[in-house]
CSV table of C-alpha atoms and ligand atoms in Angstrom, one decimal:
chain,number,residue,atom,x,y,z
A,1,UNK,CA,-22.8,13.2,35.5
A,2,UNK,CA,-22.3,12.5,32.1
A,3,UNK,CA,-18.6,13.3,30.3
A,4,UNK,CA,-19.8,15.7,28.0
A,5,UNK,CA,-19.1,14.3,24.4
A,6,UNK,CA,-18.0,15.7,21.0
A,7,UNK,CA,-20.0,14.8,18.1
A,8,UNK,CA,-18.9,12.1,15.8
A,9,UNK,CA,-18.5,13.8,12.5
A,10,UNK,CA,-17.2,13.1,8.4
A,11,UNK,CA,-16.0,14.7,5.6
A,12,UNK,CA,-15.0,12.8,2.5
A,13,UNK,CA,-12.8,14.5,-0.1
A,14,UNK,CA,-12.4,13.2,-3.9
A,15,UNK,CA,-9.3,14.3,-5.0
A,16,UNK,CA,-10.1,11.9,-7.5
A,17,UNK,CA,-11.6,12.9,-11.4
A,18,UNK,CA,-11.6,12.0,-15.1
A,19,UNK,CA,-7.6,13.2,-15.2
A,20,UNK,CA,-7.1,9.9,-13.3
A,21,UNK,CA,-8.1,7.5,-15.6
A,22,UNK,CA,-5.6,9.6,-17.6
A,23,UNK,CA,-3.2,8.7,-15.0
A,24,UNK,CA,-3.6,5.6,-15.6
A,25,UNK,CA,-3.5,5.9,-18.9
A,26,UNK,CA,-0.2,7.6,-19.0
A,27,UNK,CA,1.2,4.8,-16.9
A,28,UNK,CA,-0.4,2.1,-19.3
A,29,UNK,CA,1.2,4.3,-22.6
A,30,UNK,CA,5.0,4.1,-20.5
A,31,UNK,CA,4.5,1.1,-19.3
A,32,UNK,CA,3.4,-1.2,-21.8
A,33,UNK,CA,6.1,1.0,-24.9
A,34,UNK,CA,8.6,-0.5,-22.3
A,35,UNK,CA,11.7,-2.6,-23.1
A,36,UNK,CA,11.4,-4.5,-20.9
A,37,UNK,CA,7.1,-4.0,-20.0
A,38,UNK,CA,5.9,-2.9,-17.2
A,39,UNK,CA,2.5,-1.1,-15.0
A,40,UNK,CA,2.6,0.8,-11.1
A,41,UNK,CA,1.2,-1.3,-9.2
A,42,UNK,CA,-1.2,1.3,-8.1
A,43,UNK,CA,-3.5,0.2,-10.5
A,44,UNK,CA,-4.6,-3.5,-9.1
A,45,UNK,CA,-7.0,-2.0,-7.1
A,46,UNK,CA,-10.7,-1.7,-7.8
A,47,UNK,CA,-14.0,-2.7,-6.2
A,48,UNK,CA,-12.4,-6.1,-6.9
A,49,UNK,CA,-8.3,-6.0,-6.6
A,50,UNK,CA,-9.5,-4.5,-2.5
A,51,UNK,CA,-11.5,-7.6,-2.2
A,52,UNK,CA,-8.7,-9.9,-3.2
A,53,UNK,CA,-5.7,-8.7,-1.4
A,54,UNK,CA,-8.1,-8.6,1.7
A,55,UNK,CA,-8.4,-12.1,0.6
A,56,UNK,CA,-4.7,-12.1,0.5
A,57,UNK,CA,-4.4,-11.0,3.9
A,58,UNK,CA,-6.5,-15.0,5.5
A,59,UNK,CA,-4.1,-16.6,3.4
A,60,UNK,CA,-1.9,-19.4,6.0
A,61,UNK,CA,1.1,-18.2,3.4
A,62,UNK,CA,0.8,-14.2,4.1
A,63,UNK,CA,2.5,-14.1,7.1
A,64,UNK,CA,2.9,-9.7,6.0
A,65,UNK,CA,-0.8,-8.7,7.9
A,66,UNK,CA,-0.3,-11.3,10.1
A,67,UNK,CA,2.7,-11.0,11.8
A,68,UNK,CA,1.9,-7.2,11.8
A,69,UNK,CA,-1.7,-6.9,13.9
A,70,UNK,CA,0.6,-9.2,16.7
A,71,UNK,CA,2.5,-6.6,16.8
A,72,UNK,CA,0.0,-3.6,17.0
A,73,UNK,CA,-2.0,-6.3,19.8
A,74,UNK,CA,1.4,-6.3,21.1
A,75,UNK,CA,2.6,-2.7,21.4
A,76,UNK,CA,0.0,0.0,20.3
A,77,UNK,CA,0.1,0.9,24.4
A,78,UNK,CA,3.7,2.2,23.9
A,79,UNK,CA,3.7,3.0,20.6
A,80,UNK,CA,1.0,5.3,21.4
A,81,UNK,CA,2.9,6.4,25.0
A,82,UNK,CA,5.8,7.6,22.4
A,83,UNK,CA,4.5,9.6,20.2
A,84,UNK,CA,1.1,11.3,22.8
A,85,UNK,CA,-0.7,12.2,19.5
A,86,UNK,CA,-4.6,13.6,19.2
A,87,UNK,CA,-4.7,12.2,15.2
A,88,UNK,CA,-4.1,9.9,12.9
A,89,UNK,CA,-3.2,9.8,9.4
A,90,UNK,CA,-2.8,6.3,7.2
A,91,UNK,CA,-1.6,5.6,4.3
A,92,UNK,CA,-3.0,3.3,1.6
A,93,UNK,CA,-5.9,3.1,4.5
A,94,UNK,CA,-8.1,0.1,2.7
A,95,UNK,CA,-9.7,-1.1,4.9
A,96,UNK,CA,-8.2,0.1,7.9
A,97,UNK,CA,-9.1,-3.5,10.0
A,98,UNK,CA,-5.7,-3.8,12.0
A,99,UNK,CA,-5.3,0.7,12.0
A,100,UNK,CA,-8.9,-0.2,15.2
A,101,UNK,CA,-5.7,-1.5,17.0
A,102,UNK,CA,-3.8,1.7,17.3
A,103,UNK,CA,-7.7,3.5,17.6
A,104,UNK,CA,-8.4,1.7,20.9
A,105,UNK,CA,-5.1,2.7,22.3
A,106,UNK,CA,-6.2,5.9,21.9
A,107,UNK,CA,-9.4,5.8,23.0
A,108,UNK,CA,-8.1,4.0,25.4
A,109,UNK,CA,-5.0,7.1,26.6
A,110,UNK,CA,-7.8,9.4,26.2
A,111,UNK,CA,-6.1,11.4,23.5
A,112,UNK,CA,-7.8,10.4,20.4
A,113,UNK,CA,-9.1,13.0,18.2
A,114,UNK,CA,-9.3,12.5,14.6
A,115,UNK,CA,-8.7,9.5,11.9
A,116,UNK,CA,-7.4,10.7,8.7
A,117,UNK,CA,-7.2,8.1,5.8
A,118,UNK,CA,-6.6,8.0,1.9
A,119,UNK,CA,-6.7,5.6,-0.1
A,120,UNK,CA,-7.1,5.2,-4.6
A,121,UNK,CA,-10.1,2.8,-3.6
A,122,UNK,CA,-13.0,5.4,-2.6
A,123,UNK,CA,-15.8,2.5,-1.7
A,124,UNK,CA,-12.8,1.5,0.7
A,125,UNK,CA,-12.2,4.8,1.6
A,126,UNK,CA,-16.6,5.8,2.6
A,127,UNK,CA,-17.4,2.7,3.7
A,128,UNK,CA,-14.3,2.1,6.4
A,129,UNK,CA,-15.3,6.4,7.2
A,130,UNK,CA,-18.8,5.5,7.9
A,131,UNK,CA,-18.1,2.3,10.4
A,132,UNK,CA,-15.3,3.5,12.2
A,133,UNK,CA,-17.0,6.8,13.5
A,134,UNK,CA,-19.9,4.2,14.7
A,135,UNK,CA,-17.3,2.4,16.2
A,136,UNK,CA,-15.8,5.3,18.1
A,137,UNK,CA,-17.6,7.9,19.7
A,138,UNK,CA,-16.7,12.0,19.4
A,139,UNK,CA,-15.0,10.8,16.5
A,140,UNK,CA,-13.6,12.4,13.9
A,141,UNK,CA,-13.4,11.6,10.1
A,142,UNK,CA,-11.3,13.2,7.2
A,143,UNK,CA,-11.0,10.9,4.4
A,144,UNK,CA,-9.5,11.5,1.2
A,145,UNK,CA,-9.4,9.4,-1.9
A,146,UNK,CA,-6.9,10.3,-4.0
A,147,UNK,CA,-3.6,9.1,-4.8
A,148,UNK,CA,-1.3,9.7,-1.5
A,149,UNK,CA,1.9,10.2,-4.5
A,150,UNK,CA,0.2,13.1,-5.7
A,151,UNK,CA,-2.3,14.6,-2.8
A,152,UNK,CA,-0.6,14.4,0.6
A,153,UNK,CA,-0.7,18.3,0.1
A,154,UNK,CA,-4.4,17.5,0.7
A,155,UNK,CA,-4.3,16.7,4.1
A,156,UNK,CA,-5.9,18.5,6.5
A,157,UNK,CA,-4.0,20.8,9.0
A,158,UNK,CA,-2.7,18.6,11.8
A,159,UNK,CA,-5.9,19.5,14.4
A,160,UNK,CA,-3.1,18.2,17.7
A,161,UNK,CA,0.3,16.1,17.3
A,162,UNK,CA,0.3,13.5,14.2
A,163,UNK,CA,1.0,9.6,13.9
A,164,UNK,CA,0.9,8.9,10.5
A,165,UNK,CA,1.0,5.4,9.5
A,166,UNK,CA,2.2,3.9,6.3
A,167,UNK,CA,0.9,0.4,7.3
A,168,UNK,CA,1.1,-3.7,5.2
A,169,UNK,CA,4.7,-3.6,3.8
A,170,UNK,CA,3.6,-1.5,1.3
A,171,UNK,CA,6.5,1.4,1.0
A,172,UNK,CA,8.5,-1.3,-0.7
A,173,UNK,CA,6.4,-1.2,-3.5
A,174,UNK,CA,8.0,1.7,-4.4
A,175,UNK,CA,11.4,1.5,-6.4
A,176,UNK,CA,14.4,2.3,-4.3
A,177,UNK,CA,15.2,5.5,-5.3
A,178,UNK,CA,11.4,6.3,-5.3
A,179,UNK,CA,10.8,4.8,-2.0
A,180,UNK,CA,14.1,7.4,-0.3
A,181,UNK,CA,11.8,10.8,-2.5
A,182,UNK,CA,8.7,9.4,-1.3
A,183,UNK,CA,10.0,9.3,2.4
A,184,UNK,CA,11.6,12.6,2.1
A,185,UNK,CA,7.7,13.7,1.2
A,186,UNK,CA,6.5,12.1,4.5
A,187,UNK,CA,8.9,13.0,6.5
A,188,UNK,CA,8.1,17.4,5.1
A,189,UNK,CA,4.7,16.2,6.4
A,190,UNK,CA,5.9,15.8,10.1
A,191,UNK,CA,6.6,18.5,12.8
A,192,UNK,CA,9.9,18.4,14.5
A,193,UNK,CA,9.5,17.4,18.0
A,194,UNK,CA,6.1,16.8,17.9
A,195,UNK,CA,4.4,14.3,14.6
A,196,UNK,CA,6.0,10.5,14.6
A,197,UNK,CA,5.8,8.2,11.3
A,198,UNK,CA,4.8,4.5,12.0
A,199,UNK,CA,6.6,2.6,9.5
A,200,UNK,CA,5.1,-1.0,8.4
A,201,UNK,CA,8.3,-3.9,6.1
A,202,UNK,CA,9.0,-6.6,5.8
A,203,UNK,CA,11.9,-7.9,6.9
A,204,UNK,CA,15.0,-10.5,4.5
A,205,UNK,CA,14.4,-13.2,5.7
A,206,UNK,CA,13.8,-17.3,4.0
A,207,UNK,CA,13.3,-16.1,0.2
A,208,UNK,CA,11.1,-20.3,0.7
A,209,UNK,CA,8.8,-18.2,3.1
A,210,UNK,CA,8.2,-14.8,1.3
A,211,UNK,CA,8.3,-16.8,-2.2
A,212,UNK,CA,4.6,-18.3,-0.6
A,213,UNK,CA,3.4,-15.4,1.0
A,214,UNK,CA,3.3,-14.1,-2.8
A,215,UNK,CA,2.7,-17.8,-4.4
A,216,UNK,CA,-0.4,-19.3,-2.1
A,217,UNK,CA,-1.6,-22.6,-3.5
A,218,UNK,CA,-5.3,-21.0,-3.9
A,219,UNK,CA,-3.8,-19.1,-6.1
A,220,UNK,CA,-5.6,-15.3,-4.9
A,221,UNK,CA,-2.3,-13.8,-5.8
A,222,UNK,CA,-2.5,-14.6,-9.7
A,223,UNK,CA,-6.4,-13.6,-9.6
A,224,UNK,CA,-5.1,-9.9,-8.5
A,225,UNK,CA,-1.9,-10.2,-10.1
A,226,UNK,CA,-4.3,-10.6,-13.7
A,227,UNK,CA,-7.0,-7.7,-12.3
A,228,UNK,CA,-5.2,-5.3,-13.6
A,229,UNK,CA,-5.0,-6.5,-16.8
A,230,UNK,CA,-9.1,-6.4,-16.6
A,231,UNK,CA,-8.6,-2.5,-15.2
A,232,UNK,CA,-6.6,-1.9,-18.3
A,233,UNK,CA,-9.3,-3.8,-20.5
A,234,UNK,CA,-12.4,-2.3,-18.6
A,235,UNK,CA,-11.6,1.6,-18.3
A,236,UNK,CA,-8.9,1.7,-21.6
A,237,UNK,CA,-11.4,-1.1,-24.4
A,238,UNK,CA,-8.6,-2.7,-24.2
A,239,UNK,CA,-9.0,-6.9,-25.7
A,240,UNK,CA,-5.9,-8.8,-23.2
A,241,UNK,CA,-6.5,-12.5,-23.3
A,242,UNK,CA,-6.5,-12.5,-19.6
A,243,UNK,CA,-6.8,-16.4,-18.6
A,244,UNK,CA,-3.5,-15.9,-21.1
A,245,UNK,CA,-1.0,-14.9,-18.6
A,246,UNK,CA,0.4,-16.7,-15.9
A,247,UNK,CA,1.0,-15.4,-12.4
A,248,UNK,CA,5.5,-15.4,-11.7
A,249,UNK,CA,6.3,-14.2,-8.3
A,250,UNK,CA,9.5,-15.1,-7.5
A,251,UNK,CA,12.3,-13.2,-5.0
A,252,UNK,CA,15.9,-11.5,-6.0
A,253,UNK,CA,18.2,-12.9,-4.1
A,254,UNK,CA,20.2,-9.5,-4.8
A,255,UNK,CA,17.5,-6.6,-4.6
A,256,UNK,CA,16.1,-8.8,-1.5
A,257,UNK,CA,11.8,-7.8,-3.2
A,258,UNK,CA,9.5,-10.3,-5.0
A,259,UNK,CA,9.1,-9.3,-7.8
A,260,UNK,CA,5.9,-10.1,-9.6
A,261,UNK,CA,5.3,-10.7,-13.2
A,262,UNK,CA,2.9,-11.4,-15.4
A,263,UNK,CA,4.1,-14.2,-18.1
A,264,UNK,CA,2.6,-13.7,-21.7
A,265,UNK,CA,1.8,-17.8,-22.5
A,266,UNK,CA,1.8,-17.4,-26.2
A,267,UNK,CA,2.7,-14.9,-29.0
A,268,UNK,CA,-0.5,-12.2,-28.6
A,269,UNK,CA,-1.4,-8.5,-30.0
A,270,UNK,CA,-3.5,-7.1,-28.3
A,271,UNK,CA,-5.5,-3.4,-28.7
A,272,UNK,CA,-5.2,-0.8,-26.3
A,273,UNK,CA,-8.2,0.9,-28.5
A,274,UNK,CA,-8.6,4.3,-26.0
A,275,UNK,CA,-4.4,5.0,-26.6
A,276,UNK,CA,-5.0,3.6,-30.2
A,277,UNK,CA,-2.0,1.1,-28.6
A,278,UNK,CA,-1.5,-2.3,-30.8
A,279,UNK,CA,1.0,-4.4,-28.1
A,280,UNK,CA,2.5,-7.2,-29.1
A,281,UNK,CA,4.0,-10.0,-26.4
A,282,UNK,CA,6.2,-12.6,-27.5
A,283,UNK,CA,6.2,-16.3,-26.5
A,284,UNK,CA,7.1,-16.6,-22.9
A,285,UNK,CA,7.6,-12.6,-23.0
A,286,UNK,CA,6.8,-11.3,-19.2
A,287,UNK,CA,5.7,-7.7,-17.9
A,288,UNK,CA,6.5,-7.0,-14.1
A,289,UNK,CA,3.9,-5.5,-12.3
A,290,UNK,CA,5.0,-5.0,-9.1
A,291,UNK,CA,7.8,-5.6,-6.9
A,292,UNK,CA,7.8,-5.9,-2.8
A,293,UNK,CA,10.5,-4.6,-1.7
A,294,UNK,CA,12.0,-7.1,2.4
A,295,UNK,CA,14.6,-4.7,5.0
A,296,UNK,CA,17.8,-5.8,5.9
A,297,UNK,CA,17.7,-3.4,9.3
A,298,UNK,CA,20.4,-1.7,7.2
A,299,UNK,CA,17.9,-1.1,4.5
A,300,UNK,CA,15.8,1.2,7.0
A,301,UNK,CA,17.4,2.6,8.8
A,302,UNK,CA,19.4,3.8,5.2
A,303,UNK,CA,15.9,5.1,4.2
A,304,UNK,CA,15.0,6.8,7.0
A,305,UNK,CA,18.3,8.7,7.2
A,306,UNK,CA,18.2,9.8,3.4
A,307,UNK,CA,14.6,11.2,4.3
A,308,UNK,CA,16.0,13.2,7.2
A,309,UNK,CA,14.5,10.3,9.9
A,310,UNK,CA,15.5,8.6,12.3
A,311,UNK,CA,14.6,6.0,14.1
A,312,UNK,CA,13.2,6.6,17.4
A,313,UNK,CA,12.1,2.5,18.1
A,314,UNK,CA,11.4,-1.2,15.7
A,315,UNK,CA,9.2,-3.1,16.4
A,316,UNK,CA,9.0,-6.8,15.7
A,317,UNK,CA,7.1,-10.0,16.2
A,318,UNK,CA,8.2,-12.7,17.7
A,319,UNK,CA,9.6,-15.2,15.4
A,320,UNK,CA,10.9,-11.9,13.2
A,321,UNK,CA,9.3,-11.8,9.9
A,322,UNK,CA,8.1,-8.2,10.4
A,323,UNK,CA,9.2,-4.8,11.5
A,324,UNK,CA,7.5,-1.9,13.2
A,325,UNK,CA,9.3,0.9,13.5
A,326,UNK,CA,8.6,4.8,14.9
A,327,UNK,CA,10.4,7.9,13.3
A,328,UNK,CA,10.8,11.4,13.2
A,329,UNK,CA,11.8,14.0,11.7
A,330,UNK,CA,15.9,14.7,12.9
B,401,LIG,N1,-2.6,-1.1,5.0
B,401,LIG,C1,-3.9,-2.2,4.6
B,401,LIG,C2,-3.5,-2.0,3.0
B,401,LIG,C3,-2.5,-2.5,2.3
B,401,LIG,S1,-2.7,-2.7,0.5
B,401,LIG,C4,-3.1,-3.0,5.1
B,401,LIG,O1,-1.7,-3.1,6.0
B,401,LIG,O2,-3.5,-3.8,5.4
B,401,LIG,C5,-2.3,-1.5,0.0
B,401,LIG,C6,-3.4,-0.3,0.3
B,401,LIG,O3,-3.1,1.1,0.3
B,401,LIG,C7,-4.4,0.0,-0.4
B,401,LIG,O4,-5.9,-0.1,-0.4
B,401,LIG,C8,-4.6,0.5,-1.8
B,401,LIG,O5,-5.8,1.2,-2.5
B,401,LIG,C9,-3.5,1.9,-1.7
B,401,LIG,N2,-3.1,2.2,-2.4
B,401,LIG,C10,-2.3,1.9,-3.3
B,401,LIG,N3,-1.7,2.5,-4.0
B,401,LIG,C11,-1.4,3.8,-3.7
B,401,LIG,C12,-1.8,5.1,-4.0
B,401,LIG,N4,-0.7,5.8,-4.9
B,401,LIG,N5,-2.3,6.1,-3.8
B,401,LIG,C13,-3.9,5.8,-2.6
B,401,LIG,N6,-3.6,4.6,-1.5
B,401,LIG,C14,-2.8,3.3,-2.5
B,402,LIG,N1,2.2,-4.6,-0.2
B,402,LIG,C1,1.6,-5.6,-0.4
B,402,LIG,C2,2.7,-7.2,0.1
B,402,LIG,O1,4.0,-6.4,-1.2
B,402,LIG,C3,0.5,-5.8,-1.2
B,402,LIG,C4,1.0,-7.3,-2.1
B,402,LIG,C5,0.0,-8.5,-1.4
B,402,LIG,C6,0.8,-7.9,-3.1
B,402,LIG,N2,0.5,-9.4,-2.2
B,402,LIG,C7,-0.1,-8.7,-3.5
B,402,LIG,C8,0.6,-6.6,-4.9
B,402,LIG,C9,0.3,-10.0,-4.4
B,402,LIG,C10,0.3,-7.1,-5.5
B,402,LIG,C11,0.3,-8.9,-5.6
B,402,LIG,O2,3.3,-7.5,0.6
């Protein structure tokens, strides 16, 4: 007899609206009027930024994606056995390329029912939802176009035991206090004894290796970095001379994070017309666009503990460059 396969289904909900251009506007207003200018990283990812990020992942120098994929290739079966989940929620899912390894393992364990991706880039959520229901018969996809910092409350009710995956080392893009605050929010989503967090973190290592990953020879990361200025030009009617900003990325050895900046090559005045704001840049003045924290075992366990989470297992690639940890609510 043919096994009965429940029909696949796709729902995509968009929680971003006109209010979210405002969120860019508010962030720009805050960030560019500070004594040390900075911008939050989520504004990199318009369609062009997302495509550039995909290119970054293919670079020889950018080891995190390769390492995380290697861990998932080797250990997805074990992860799924520990978590025994029927539902995968993914924060900042992007193209969900590595995620397929987890979905494969869940399908092979005969437990896969639903995938819930959340990302700020609408096209990405829609494309990946459509592609995945084609690849996994019977899969339900509930996609969320939203900001994971503001829209976790929009996740659908859990349909079964859940894995919440936060991959790619994106957690490292939060500053230390916000990072713990965000982990605590995730922890509150997890039901004790039922759900698990699967967290990807890049590890502290030879600074030369880390710095190379953010200073690739073809200059893709530099383009990605400058893309945030293009987004502001387009969305807020600004006149940044994008090419006049130089990409800077270095490992801060004390804080153990990569810091990405844009350095003005000359004195500049930028008009951000939608905000009625003029911003002055001194020659060589730098604007911080991103940090990417690297983890020691102590940093990882400290952050998880502060969020009320306990480690179940830490998996690394053969070279020990990247870690994927499984944790649960204490
Ligand atoms: N998980 C993928 C992509 C990592 S890049 C991987 O491991 O390769 C970071 C992703 O998070 C991007 O797709 C970006 O659009 C998304 N993102 C960044 N900030 C976000 C936010 N505040 N809310 C939702 N998605 C966000
Ligand atoms: N989460 C990724 C990281 O921190 C994102 C990333 C990779 C990134 N390269 C970048 C973000 C360059 C901004 C600029 O590694």
